[in-house]
Coordinates of C-alpha atoms and ligand atoms in Angstrom, one line a residue:
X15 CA 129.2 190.6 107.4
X16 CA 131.7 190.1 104.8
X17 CA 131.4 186.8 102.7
X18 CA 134.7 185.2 102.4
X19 CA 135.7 181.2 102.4
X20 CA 137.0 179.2 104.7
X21 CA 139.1 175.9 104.2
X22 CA 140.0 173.4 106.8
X23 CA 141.9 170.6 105.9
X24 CA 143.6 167.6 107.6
X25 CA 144.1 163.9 108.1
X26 CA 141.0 161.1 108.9
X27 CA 139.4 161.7 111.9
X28 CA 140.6 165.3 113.5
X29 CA 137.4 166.2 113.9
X30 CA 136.8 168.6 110.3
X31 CA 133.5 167.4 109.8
X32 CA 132.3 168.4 113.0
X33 CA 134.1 171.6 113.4
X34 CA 133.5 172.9 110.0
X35 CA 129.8 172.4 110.6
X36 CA 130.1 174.6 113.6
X37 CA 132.3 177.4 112.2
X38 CA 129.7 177.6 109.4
X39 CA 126.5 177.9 111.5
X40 CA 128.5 180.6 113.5
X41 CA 129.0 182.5 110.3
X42 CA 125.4 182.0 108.8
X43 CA 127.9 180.5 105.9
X44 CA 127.4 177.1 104.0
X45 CA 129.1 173.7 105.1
X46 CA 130.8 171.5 102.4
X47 CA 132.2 168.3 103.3
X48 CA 134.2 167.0 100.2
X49 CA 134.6 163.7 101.7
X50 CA 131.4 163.1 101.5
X51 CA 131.4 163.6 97.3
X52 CA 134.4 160.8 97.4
X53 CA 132.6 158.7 99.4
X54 CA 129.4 158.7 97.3
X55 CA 131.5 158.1 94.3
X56 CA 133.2 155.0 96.1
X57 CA 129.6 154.0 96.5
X58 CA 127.9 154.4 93.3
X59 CA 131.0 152.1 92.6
X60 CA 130.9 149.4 94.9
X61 CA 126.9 149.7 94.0
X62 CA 128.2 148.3 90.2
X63 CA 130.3 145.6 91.7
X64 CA 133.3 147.1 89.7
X65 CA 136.9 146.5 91.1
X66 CA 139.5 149.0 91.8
X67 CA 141.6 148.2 88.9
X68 CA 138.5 149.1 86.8
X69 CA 139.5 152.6 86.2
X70 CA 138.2 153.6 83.2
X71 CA 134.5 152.4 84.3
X72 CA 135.3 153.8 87.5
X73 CA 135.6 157.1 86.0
X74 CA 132.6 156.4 83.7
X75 CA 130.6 155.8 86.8
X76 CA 132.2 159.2 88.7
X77 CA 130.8 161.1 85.4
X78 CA 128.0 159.7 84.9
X79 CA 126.2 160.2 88.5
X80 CA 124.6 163.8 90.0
X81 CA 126.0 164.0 93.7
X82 CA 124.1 166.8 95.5
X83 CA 124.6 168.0 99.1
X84 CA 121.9 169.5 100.9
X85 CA 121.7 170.9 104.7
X86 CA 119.4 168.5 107.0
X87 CA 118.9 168.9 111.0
X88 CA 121.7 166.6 112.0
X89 CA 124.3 167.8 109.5
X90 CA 124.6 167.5 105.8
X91 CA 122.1 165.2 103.4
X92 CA 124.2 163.6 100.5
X93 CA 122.3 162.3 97.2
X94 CA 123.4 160.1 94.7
X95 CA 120.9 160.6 91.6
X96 CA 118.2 161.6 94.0
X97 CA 118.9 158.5 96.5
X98 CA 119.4 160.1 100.1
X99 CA 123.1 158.0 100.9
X100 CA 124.0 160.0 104.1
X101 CA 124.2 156.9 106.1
X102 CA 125.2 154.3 103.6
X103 CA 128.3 156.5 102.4
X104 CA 129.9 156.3 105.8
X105 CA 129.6 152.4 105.9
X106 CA 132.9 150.0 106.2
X107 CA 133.2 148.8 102.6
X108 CA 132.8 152.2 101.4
X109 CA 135.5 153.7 104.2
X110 CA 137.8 150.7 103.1
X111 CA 137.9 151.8 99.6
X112 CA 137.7 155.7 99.3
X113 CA 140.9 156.8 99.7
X114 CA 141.8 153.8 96.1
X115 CA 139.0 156.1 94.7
X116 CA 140.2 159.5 95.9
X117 CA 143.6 159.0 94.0
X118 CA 142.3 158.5 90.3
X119 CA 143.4 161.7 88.7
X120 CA 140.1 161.7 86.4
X121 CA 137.9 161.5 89.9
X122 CA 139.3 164.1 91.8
X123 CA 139.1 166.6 88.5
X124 CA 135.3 165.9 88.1
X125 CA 134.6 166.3 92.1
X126 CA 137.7 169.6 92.3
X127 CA 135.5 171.3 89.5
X128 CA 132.3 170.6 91.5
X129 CA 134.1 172.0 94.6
X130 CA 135.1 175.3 92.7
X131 CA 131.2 176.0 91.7
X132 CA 129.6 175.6 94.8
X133 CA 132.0 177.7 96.4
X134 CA 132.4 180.8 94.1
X135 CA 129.5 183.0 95.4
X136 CA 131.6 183.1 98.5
X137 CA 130.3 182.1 102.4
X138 CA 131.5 178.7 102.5
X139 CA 133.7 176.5 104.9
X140 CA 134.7 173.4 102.9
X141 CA 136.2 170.5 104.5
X142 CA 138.7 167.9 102.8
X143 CA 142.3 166.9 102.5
X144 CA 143.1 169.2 99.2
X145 CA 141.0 172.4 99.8
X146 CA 143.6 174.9 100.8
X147 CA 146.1 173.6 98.3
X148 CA 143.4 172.7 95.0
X149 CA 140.2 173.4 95.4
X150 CA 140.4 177.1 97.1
X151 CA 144.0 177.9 97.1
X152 CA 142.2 181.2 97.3
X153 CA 140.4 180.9 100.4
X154 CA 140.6 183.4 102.4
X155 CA 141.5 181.3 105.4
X156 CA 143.1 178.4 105.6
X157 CA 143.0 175.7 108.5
X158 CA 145.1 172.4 108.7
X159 CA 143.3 170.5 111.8
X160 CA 145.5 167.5 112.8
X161 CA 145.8 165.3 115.8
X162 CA 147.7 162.2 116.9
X163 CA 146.3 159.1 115.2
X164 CA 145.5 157.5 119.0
X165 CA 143.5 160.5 119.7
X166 CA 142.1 160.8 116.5
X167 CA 141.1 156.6 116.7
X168 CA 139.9 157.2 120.4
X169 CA 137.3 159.9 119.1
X170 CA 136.1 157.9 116.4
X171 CA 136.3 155.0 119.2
X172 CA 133.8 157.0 121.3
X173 CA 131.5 158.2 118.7
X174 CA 130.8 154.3 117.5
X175 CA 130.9 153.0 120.3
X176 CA 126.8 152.3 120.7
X177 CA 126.1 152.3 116.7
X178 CA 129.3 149.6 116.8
X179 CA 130.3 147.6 119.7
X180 CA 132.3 145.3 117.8
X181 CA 135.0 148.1 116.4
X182 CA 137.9 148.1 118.6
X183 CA 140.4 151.0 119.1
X184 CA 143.3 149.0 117.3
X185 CA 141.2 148.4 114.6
X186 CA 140.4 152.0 114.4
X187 CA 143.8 153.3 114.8
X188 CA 144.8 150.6 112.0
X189 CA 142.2 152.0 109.7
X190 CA 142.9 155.7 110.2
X191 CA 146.9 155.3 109.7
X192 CA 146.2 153.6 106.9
X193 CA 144.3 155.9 104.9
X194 CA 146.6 159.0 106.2
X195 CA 149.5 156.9 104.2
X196 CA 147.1 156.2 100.9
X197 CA 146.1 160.7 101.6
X198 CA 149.4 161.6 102.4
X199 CA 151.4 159.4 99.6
X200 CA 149.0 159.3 96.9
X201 CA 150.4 161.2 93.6
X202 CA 147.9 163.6 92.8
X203 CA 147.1 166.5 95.3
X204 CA 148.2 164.4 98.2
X205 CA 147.1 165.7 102.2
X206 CA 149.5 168.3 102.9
X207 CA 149.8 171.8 104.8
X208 CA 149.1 174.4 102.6
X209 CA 152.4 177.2 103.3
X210 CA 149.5 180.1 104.4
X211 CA 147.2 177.8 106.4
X212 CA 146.9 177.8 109.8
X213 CA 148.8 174.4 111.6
X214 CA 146.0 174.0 115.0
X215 CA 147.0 170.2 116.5
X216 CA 143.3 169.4 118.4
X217 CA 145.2 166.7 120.4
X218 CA 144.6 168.1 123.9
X219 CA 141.5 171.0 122.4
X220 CA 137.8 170.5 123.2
X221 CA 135.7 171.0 119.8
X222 CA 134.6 174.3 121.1
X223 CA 138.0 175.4 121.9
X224 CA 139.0 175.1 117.9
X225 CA 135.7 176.3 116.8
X226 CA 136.3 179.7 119.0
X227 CA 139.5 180.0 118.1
X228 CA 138.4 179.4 114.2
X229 CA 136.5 181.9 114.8
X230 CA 139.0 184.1 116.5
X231 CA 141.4 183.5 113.6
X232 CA 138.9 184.9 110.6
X233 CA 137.7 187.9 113.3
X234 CA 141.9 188.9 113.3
X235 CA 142.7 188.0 109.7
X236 CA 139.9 188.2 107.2
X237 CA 137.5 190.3 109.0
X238 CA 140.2 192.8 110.8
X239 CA 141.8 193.0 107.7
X240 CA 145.1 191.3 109.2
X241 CA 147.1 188.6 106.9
Ligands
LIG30 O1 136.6 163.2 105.1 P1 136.4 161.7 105.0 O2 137.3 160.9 105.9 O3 135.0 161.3 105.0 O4 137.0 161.4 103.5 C1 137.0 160.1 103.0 C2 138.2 160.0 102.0 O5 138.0 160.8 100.9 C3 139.6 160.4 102.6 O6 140.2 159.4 103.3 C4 140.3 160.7 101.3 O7 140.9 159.6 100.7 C5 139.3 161.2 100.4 N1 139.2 162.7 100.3 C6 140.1 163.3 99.4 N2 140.0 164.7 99.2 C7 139.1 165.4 99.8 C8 138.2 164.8 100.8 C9 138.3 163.5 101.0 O8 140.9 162.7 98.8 N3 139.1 166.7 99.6

């Protein structure tokens, strides 16, 4: 089959992650998740105690660290100079504090130009808030997953739920508007709809219901030869 890349982009919590996972094994193709680079940034960061207004060593930091992202059995395995950080990337004080990260210009070059390697052999579905519009304005398909934010906070609600009993839904909710706003506002590359991808609103879709129609979307357009 035809190599070709996919982007999928959207807004905290739609369900990417997952779904781009999916859509990749389907294909045989590679799974990036982007966040996960910004998160291990935010990290390293909070690793060296600096503050957000520290910029300059924030950046310092961003260059100075080898980020690698390798396929495990529950998903993808993220490194941070050889450290396995999967689980401690996705922690509150790093969630708090990414998006502040995400929107230093000098960051997002370093991590963008990463982004543009790893996919240039082609076979890739890449998952962030600035792939379709950025990193692959090339892509051969193009995917903005969204959701309403109480849907989006009741999924991330039920996924917790036993690994953290104390999260409530409105603290959830809270959390996810409030990084859309930083994503959505922020002045470099900010979340938006790239004018070719596809809009698909997951609000009332099962996860296999996108991935299918994912699917059905490359079979018509990139594979059939359809744009
Ligand atoms: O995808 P995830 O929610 O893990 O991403 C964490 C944060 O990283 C986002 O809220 C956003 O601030 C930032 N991000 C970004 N650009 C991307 C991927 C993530 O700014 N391509």
């Amino acid at each position: 089959m035809r190599r070709f890349n996919i982007a999928i982009d959207g807004p905290a919590g739609a369900g990417k992650s997952t779904i781009a996972r999916l859509v990749a094994n389907q294909l045989g193709f590679i799974y990036v998740d982007t966040g996960a680079m910004y998160r291990a940034v935010t990290w390293k960061v909070l690793q060296k105690g600096f503050k957000i207004e520290q910029t300059e060593e924030i950046i310092q930091t961003a260059q100075g660290m080898d980020i690698s992202l390798k396929p495990g059995e529950n998903g993808q395995l993220v490194y941070v100079d050889g450290q396995d950080v999967t689980s401690d990337i996705r922690s509150d004080a790093v969630t708090k504090f990414v998006s502040y990260i995400a929107s230093i210009g000098e960051v997002r070059k370093l991590l963008v130009e990463k982004q543009k390697q790893m996919a240039a052999e082609k076979g890739i579905v890449m998952d962030g808030r600035d792939i379709g519009t950025h990193v692959l304005p090339d892509a051969e398909m193009k995917v903005f997953l969204t959701a309403s934010v109480k849907k989006r906070a009741e999924r991330r609600f039920a996924e917790l739920q036993t690994a953290r009993p104390e999260l409530t839904l409105a603290e959830l909710e809270q959390d996810i508007a409030r990084r859309d706003h930083i994503d959505e506002n922020r002045e470099i590359s900010p979340l938006v709809r790239a004018q070719d991808a596809v809009l698909l609103d997951s609000t009332n879709m099962t996860i296999a219901h996108v991935v299918d129609h994912i699917l059905d979307l490359c079979r018509s357009r990139v594979l059939g030869g359809i744009s």
